[in-house]
Coordinates of C-alpha atoms and ligand atoms in Angstrom, one line a residue:
X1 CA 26.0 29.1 14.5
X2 CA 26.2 29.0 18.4
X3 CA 28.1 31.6 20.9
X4 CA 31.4 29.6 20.9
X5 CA 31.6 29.9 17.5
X6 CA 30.7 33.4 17.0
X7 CA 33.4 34.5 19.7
X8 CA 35.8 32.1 18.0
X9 CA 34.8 34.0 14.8
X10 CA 35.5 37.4 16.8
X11 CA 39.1 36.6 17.9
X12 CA 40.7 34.9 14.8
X13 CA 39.1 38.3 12.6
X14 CA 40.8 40.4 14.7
X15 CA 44.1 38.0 14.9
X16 CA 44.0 38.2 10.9
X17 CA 43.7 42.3 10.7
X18 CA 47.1 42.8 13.3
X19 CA 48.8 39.8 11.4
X20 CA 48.1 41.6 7.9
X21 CA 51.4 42.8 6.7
X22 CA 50.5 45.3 3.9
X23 CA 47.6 47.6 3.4
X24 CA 46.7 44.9 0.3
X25 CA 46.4 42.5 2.9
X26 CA 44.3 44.2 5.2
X27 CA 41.9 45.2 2.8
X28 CA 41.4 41.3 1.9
X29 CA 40.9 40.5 5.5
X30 CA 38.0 43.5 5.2
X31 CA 36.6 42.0 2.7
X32 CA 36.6 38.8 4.1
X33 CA 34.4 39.5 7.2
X34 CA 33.0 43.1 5.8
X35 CA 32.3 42.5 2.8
X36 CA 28.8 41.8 1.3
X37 CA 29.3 38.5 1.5
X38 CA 31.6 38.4 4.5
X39 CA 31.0 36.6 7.6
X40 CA 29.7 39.7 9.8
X41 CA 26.9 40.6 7.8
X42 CA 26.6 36.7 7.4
X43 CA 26.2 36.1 11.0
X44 CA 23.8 39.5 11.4
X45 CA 21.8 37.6 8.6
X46 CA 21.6 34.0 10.6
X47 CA 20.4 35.8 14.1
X48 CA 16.9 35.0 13.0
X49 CA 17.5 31.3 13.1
X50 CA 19.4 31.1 16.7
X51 CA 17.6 29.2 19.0
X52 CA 15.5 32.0 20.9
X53 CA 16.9 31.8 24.5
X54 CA 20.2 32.6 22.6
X55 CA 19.2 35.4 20.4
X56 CA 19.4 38.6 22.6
X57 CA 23.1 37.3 23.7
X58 CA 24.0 36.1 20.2
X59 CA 23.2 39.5 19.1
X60 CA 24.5 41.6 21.6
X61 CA 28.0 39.8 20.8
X62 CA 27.6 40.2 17.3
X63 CA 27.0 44.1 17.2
X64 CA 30.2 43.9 19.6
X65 CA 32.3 41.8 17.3
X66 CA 31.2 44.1 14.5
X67 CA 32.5 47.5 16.8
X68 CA 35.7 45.7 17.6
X69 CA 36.4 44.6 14.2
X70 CA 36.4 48.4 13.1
X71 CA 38.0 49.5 15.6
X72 CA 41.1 46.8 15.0
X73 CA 40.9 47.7 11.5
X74 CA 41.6 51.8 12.1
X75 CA 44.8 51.3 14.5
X76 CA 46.1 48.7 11.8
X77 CA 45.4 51.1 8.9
X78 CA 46.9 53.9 10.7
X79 CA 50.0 51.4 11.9
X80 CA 50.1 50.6 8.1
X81 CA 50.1 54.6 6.6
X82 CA 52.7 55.6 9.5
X83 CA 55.3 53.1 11.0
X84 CA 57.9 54.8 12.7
X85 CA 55.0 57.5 14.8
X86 CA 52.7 54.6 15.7
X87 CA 55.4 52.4 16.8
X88 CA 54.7 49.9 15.0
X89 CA 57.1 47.0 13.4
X90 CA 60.0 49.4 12.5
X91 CA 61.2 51.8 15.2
X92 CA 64.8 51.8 15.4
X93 CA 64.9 52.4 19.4
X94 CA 68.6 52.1 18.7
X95 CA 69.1 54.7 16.1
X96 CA 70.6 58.9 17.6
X97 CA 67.8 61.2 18.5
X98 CA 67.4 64.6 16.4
X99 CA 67.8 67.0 18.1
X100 CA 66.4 70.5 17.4
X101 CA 69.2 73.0 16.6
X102 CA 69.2 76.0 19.7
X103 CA 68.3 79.3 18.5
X104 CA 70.8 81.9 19.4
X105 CA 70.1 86.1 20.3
X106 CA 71.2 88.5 17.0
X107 CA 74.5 89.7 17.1
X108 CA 72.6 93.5 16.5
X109 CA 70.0 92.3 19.7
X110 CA 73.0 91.1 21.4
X111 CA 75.2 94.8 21.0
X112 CA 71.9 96.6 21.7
X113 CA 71.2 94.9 25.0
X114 CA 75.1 95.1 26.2
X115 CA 75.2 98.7 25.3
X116 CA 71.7 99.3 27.3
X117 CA 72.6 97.5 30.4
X118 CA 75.7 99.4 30.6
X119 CA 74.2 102.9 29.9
X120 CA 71.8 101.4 32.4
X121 CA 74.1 101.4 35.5
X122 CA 75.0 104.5 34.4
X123 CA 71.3 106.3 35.4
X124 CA 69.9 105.9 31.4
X125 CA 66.8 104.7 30.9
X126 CA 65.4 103.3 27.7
X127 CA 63.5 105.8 25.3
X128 CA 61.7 105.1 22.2
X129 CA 60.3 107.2 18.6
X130 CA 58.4 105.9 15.9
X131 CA 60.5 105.2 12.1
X132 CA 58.2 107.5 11.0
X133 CA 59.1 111.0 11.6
X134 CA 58.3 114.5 11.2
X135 CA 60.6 117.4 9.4
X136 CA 60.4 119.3 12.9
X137 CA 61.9 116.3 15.0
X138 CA 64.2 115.1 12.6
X139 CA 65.8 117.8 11.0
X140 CA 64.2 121.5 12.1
X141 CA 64.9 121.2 15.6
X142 CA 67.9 119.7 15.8
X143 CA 68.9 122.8 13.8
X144 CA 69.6 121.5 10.4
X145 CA 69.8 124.1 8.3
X146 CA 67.2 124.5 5.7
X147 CA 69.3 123.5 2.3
X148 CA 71.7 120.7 4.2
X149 CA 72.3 118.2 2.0
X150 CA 70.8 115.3 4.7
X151 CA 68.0 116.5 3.9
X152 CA 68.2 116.1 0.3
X153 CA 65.6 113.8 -1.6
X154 CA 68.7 111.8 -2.4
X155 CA 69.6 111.1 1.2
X156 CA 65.9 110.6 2.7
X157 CA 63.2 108.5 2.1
X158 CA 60.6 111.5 2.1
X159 CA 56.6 110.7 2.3
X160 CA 54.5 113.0 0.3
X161 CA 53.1 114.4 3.7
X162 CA 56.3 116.2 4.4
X163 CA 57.1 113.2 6.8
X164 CA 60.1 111.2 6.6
X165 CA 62.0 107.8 7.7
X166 CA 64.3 109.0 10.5
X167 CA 67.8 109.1 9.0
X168 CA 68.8 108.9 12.7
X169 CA 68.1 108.2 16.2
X170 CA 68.4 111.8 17.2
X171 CA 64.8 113.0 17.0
X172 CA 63.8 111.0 19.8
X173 CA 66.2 113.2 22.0
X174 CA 63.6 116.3 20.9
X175 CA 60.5 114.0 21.7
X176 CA 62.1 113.2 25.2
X177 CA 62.7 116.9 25.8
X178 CA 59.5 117.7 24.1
X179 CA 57.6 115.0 26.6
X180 CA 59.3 116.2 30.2
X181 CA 61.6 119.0 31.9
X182 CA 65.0 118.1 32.7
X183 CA 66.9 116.2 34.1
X184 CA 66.4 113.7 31.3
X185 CA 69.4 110.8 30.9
X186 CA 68.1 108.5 28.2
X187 CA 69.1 106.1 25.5
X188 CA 67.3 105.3 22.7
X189 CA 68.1 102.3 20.7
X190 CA 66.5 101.8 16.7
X191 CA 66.0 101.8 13.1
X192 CA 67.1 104.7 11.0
X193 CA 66.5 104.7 7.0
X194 CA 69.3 106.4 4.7
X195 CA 69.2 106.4 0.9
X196 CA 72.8 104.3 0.7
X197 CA 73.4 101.6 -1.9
X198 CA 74.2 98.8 -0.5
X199 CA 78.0 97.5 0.3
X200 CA 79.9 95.5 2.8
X201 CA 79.7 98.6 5.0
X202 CA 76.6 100.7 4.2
X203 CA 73.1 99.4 3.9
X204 CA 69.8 101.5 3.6
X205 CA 68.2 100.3 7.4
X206 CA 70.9 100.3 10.0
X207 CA 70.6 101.3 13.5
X208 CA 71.5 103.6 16.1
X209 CA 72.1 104.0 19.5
X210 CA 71.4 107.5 20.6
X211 CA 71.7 109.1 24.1
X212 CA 71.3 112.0 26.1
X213 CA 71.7 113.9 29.2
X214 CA 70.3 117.1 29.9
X215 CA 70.3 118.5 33.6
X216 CA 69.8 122.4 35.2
X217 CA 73.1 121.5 37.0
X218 CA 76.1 122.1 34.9
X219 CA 77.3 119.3 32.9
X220 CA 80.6 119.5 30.5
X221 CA 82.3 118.5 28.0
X222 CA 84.4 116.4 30.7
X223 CA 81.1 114.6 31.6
X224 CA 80.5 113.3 28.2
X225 CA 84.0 111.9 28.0
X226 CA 83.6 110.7 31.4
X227 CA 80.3 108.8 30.6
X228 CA 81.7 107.3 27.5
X229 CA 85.5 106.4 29.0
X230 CA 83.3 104.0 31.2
X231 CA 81.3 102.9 28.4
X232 CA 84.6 102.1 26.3
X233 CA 86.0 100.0 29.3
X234 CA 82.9 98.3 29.8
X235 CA 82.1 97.2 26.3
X236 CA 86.1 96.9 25.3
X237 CA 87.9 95.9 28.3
X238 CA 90.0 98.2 30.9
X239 CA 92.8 99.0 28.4
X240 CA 90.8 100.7 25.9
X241 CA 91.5 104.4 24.8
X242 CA 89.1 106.9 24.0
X243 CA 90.0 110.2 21.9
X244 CA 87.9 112.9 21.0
X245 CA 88.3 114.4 17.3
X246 CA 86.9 117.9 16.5
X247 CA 83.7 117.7 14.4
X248 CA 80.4 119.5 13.4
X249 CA 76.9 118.2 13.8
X250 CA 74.3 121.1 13.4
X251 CA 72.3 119.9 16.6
X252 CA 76.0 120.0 19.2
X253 CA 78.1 122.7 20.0
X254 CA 81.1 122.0 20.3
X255 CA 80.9 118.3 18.4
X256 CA 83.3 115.6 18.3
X257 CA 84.0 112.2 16.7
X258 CA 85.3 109.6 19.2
X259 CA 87.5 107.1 18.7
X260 CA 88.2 103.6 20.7
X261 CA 91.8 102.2 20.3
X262 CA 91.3 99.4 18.1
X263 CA 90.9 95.9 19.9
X264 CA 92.3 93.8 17.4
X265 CA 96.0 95.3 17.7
X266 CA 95.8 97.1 21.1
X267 CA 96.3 100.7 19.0
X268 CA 99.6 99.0 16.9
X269 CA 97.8 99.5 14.1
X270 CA 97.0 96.7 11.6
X271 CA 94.5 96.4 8.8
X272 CA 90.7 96.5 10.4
X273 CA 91.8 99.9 12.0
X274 CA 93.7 101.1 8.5
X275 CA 97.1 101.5 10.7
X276 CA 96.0 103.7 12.8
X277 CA 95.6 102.0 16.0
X278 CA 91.8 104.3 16.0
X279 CA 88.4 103.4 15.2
X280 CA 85.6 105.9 15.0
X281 CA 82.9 104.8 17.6
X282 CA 80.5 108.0 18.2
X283 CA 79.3 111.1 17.5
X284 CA 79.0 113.5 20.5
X285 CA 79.1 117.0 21.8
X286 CA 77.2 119.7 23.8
X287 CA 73.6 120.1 23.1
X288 CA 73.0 123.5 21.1
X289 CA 71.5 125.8 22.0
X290 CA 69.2 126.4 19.8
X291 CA 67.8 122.7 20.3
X292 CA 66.7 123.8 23.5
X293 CA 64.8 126.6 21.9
X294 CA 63.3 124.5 19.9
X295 CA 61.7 122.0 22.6
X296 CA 60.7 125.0 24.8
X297 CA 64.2 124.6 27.6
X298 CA 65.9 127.8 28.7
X299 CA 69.3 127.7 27.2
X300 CA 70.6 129.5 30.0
X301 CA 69.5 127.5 32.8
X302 CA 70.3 123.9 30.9
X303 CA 73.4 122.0 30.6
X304 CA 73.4 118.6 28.4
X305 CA 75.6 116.2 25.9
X306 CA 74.2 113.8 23.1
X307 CA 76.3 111.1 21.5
X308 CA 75.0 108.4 18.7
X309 CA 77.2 105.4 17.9
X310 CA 76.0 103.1 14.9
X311 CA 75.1 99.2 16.2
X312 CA 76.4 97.6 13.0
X313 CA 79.6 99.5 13.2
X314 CA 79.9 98.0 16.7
X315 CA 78.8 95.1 15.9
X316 CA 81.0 94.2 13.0
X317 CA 84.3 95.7 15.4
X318 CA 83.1 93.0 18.0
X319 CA 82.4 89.8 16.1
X320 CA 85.0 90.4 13.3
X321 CA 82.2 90.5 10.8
X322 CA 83.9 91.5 7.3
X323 CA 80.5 92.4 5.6
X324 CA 77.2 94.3 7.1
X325 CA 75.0 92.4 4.6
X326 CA 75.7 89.3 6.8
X327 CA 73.7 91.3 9.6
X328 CA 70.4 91.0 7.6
X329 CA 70.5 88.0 5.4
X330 CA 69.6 85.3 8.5
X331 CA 71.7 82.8 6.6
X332 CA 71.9 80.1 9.4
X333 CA 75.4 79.2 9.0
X334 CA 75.9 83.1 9.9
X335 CA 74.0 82.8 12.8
X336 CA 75.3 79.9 14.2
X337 CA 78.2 81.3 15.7
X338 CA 76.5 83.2 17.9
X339 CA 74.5 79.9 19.4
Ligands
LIG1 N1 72.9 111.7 14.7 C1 74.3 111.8 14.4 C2 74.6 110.9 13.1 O1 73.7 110.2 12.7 C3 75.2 111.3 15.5 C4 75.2 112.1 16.7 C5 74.2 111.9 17.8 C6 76.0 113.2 16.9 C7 74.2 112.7 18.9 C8 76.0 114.0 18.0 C9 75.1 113.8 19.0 O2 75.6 111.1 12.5

């Protein structure tokens, strides 16, 4: 065998591995020139009897014939094993693009960060408080009484430590109070834990939005409804009405439920708001006393309100979402509408 035939050799072997149409048919051309009778290791085998002049060249192209021969055979196999990725033979250039489907923001993330950046222009910075919580921050300073049924093994997830899972928001106000004097003007936005069963309105982990303001200048009962008037219209719209309901929470003094006129019917009443035209939003009132006791404040020289609004509750009101189990299941065709 001479050069010209050996490079002859070279280009019809590769020619035969891109022209084989099947992975049975490249493994025949394999065989055929690497095989232990194929022509490579043929031609390796006839280098002795090349004229000598020849033999450094004719070797040098066979060891190269050999490298490109493997190398032809690997892009074909993998051409072979994966059309469409490689590009080979059956792309469809033609054929839609897939296009990923767009994540979209929670509807709870979405309330939480509306409610924030309102309560935000408003002076309230963002506080925080662990799930896991102490009897003193969750129940004994904020005054609970020692036999109040919240407290109740029924009602809490206890530890066996004494600790508990927060059943709401409000111990972060006595961490806050606990951490710095007054002023303090914060919201605190997380998980609480209750023992509910489950229904379209009550699940076991919901959250809360909690907030307070506590100054040494006087602050009133006409500031809390102030503060949350210009929440309503912010989250609601301008023709929203807000009316405070007598109420007792163990921690305020005087306490209120507050209402927003509904948004579906504008306050005529219809089915969402039970005819009343109302829907409970918050609880509120005028920090006790004996909270600020409890954190080491003199009651005398402070003035604050709390309030606490649930985020499914607004949630549900805002997107017109029938069940609170929808909130947690991540079912994507839930979650799509909010994309
Ligand atoms: N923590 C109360 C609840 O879970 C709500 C509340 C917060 C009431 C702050 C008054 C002041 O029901």
């Amino acid at each position: 065998m001479n050069l010209a035939e050996l490079s002859a050799l070279h280009d019809e072997s590769l020619a035969a591995v891109r022209a084989a149409a099947d992975t049975a048919a490249l493994e025949q051309v394999r065989i055929r020139y690497l095989g232990r009778n194929g022509l490579i290791p043929a031609t390796m085998k006839q280098l002795k009897e090349v004229a000598p002049a020849e033999r450094p060249e004719f070797g040098r192209r066979a060891n190269a014939w050999r490298q490109a021969f493997g190398q032809e055979l690997t892009v074909r196999t993998e051409a072979l094993a994966a059309p469409a990725a490689s590009g080979g033979g059956t792309f469809d250039c033609t054929l839609p693009g897939r296009w990923p489907r767009a994540g979209a923001q929670h509807p709870l993330s979405r309330v939480i960060d509306e409610v924030t950046r309102i309560f935000g222009r408003l002076g309230f910075t963002v506080a925080d408080g662990p799930d896991i919580e102490t009897r003193f921050n969750n129940f004994t300073a904020l005054n609970t009484a020692t036999h109040h049924p919240s407290m109740d093994a029924a009602d809490t997830f206890w530890f066996d430590d004494d600790r508990l899972l927060r059943t709401q928001t409000s111990p972060v106000q006595i961490r806050a109070m606990l951490a710095q004097p007054p002023p303090v003007r914060i919201i605190t936005p997380g998980r609480c834990y209750r023992r509910d069963t489950t229904d379209a309105t009550h699940s076991a982990n919901f959250h809360q939005i909690e907030g307070l303001y506590v100054d040494t200048r006087p602050v009133s009962l006409a500031d809390l409804k102030a503060t949350l008037a210009t929440f309503a219209r912010e989250m609601m719209g301008p023709g929203v009405g807000v009316r405070f309901r007598p109420h007792f929470f163990p921690f305020t003094e005087p306490s209120v439920e507050v209402d927003f006129t509904c948004h579906l019917c504008r306050g005529q009443g219809c089915r969402v708001c039970k005819q009343s035209g109302w829907i409970e939003i918050a609880g509120a009132g005028m920090v006790d006393p004996r909270v600020y006791r409890h954190v080491g404040y003199d009651p005398e020289g402070v003035y604050g309100f709390a309030f606490g609004m649930g985020i499914e509750r607004i949630a549900m009101i805002r997107y017109g979402i029938a069940d609170i189990r929808h909130l947690y299941e991540n079912d994507l065709r839930f979650l799509a509408q909010f994309a």
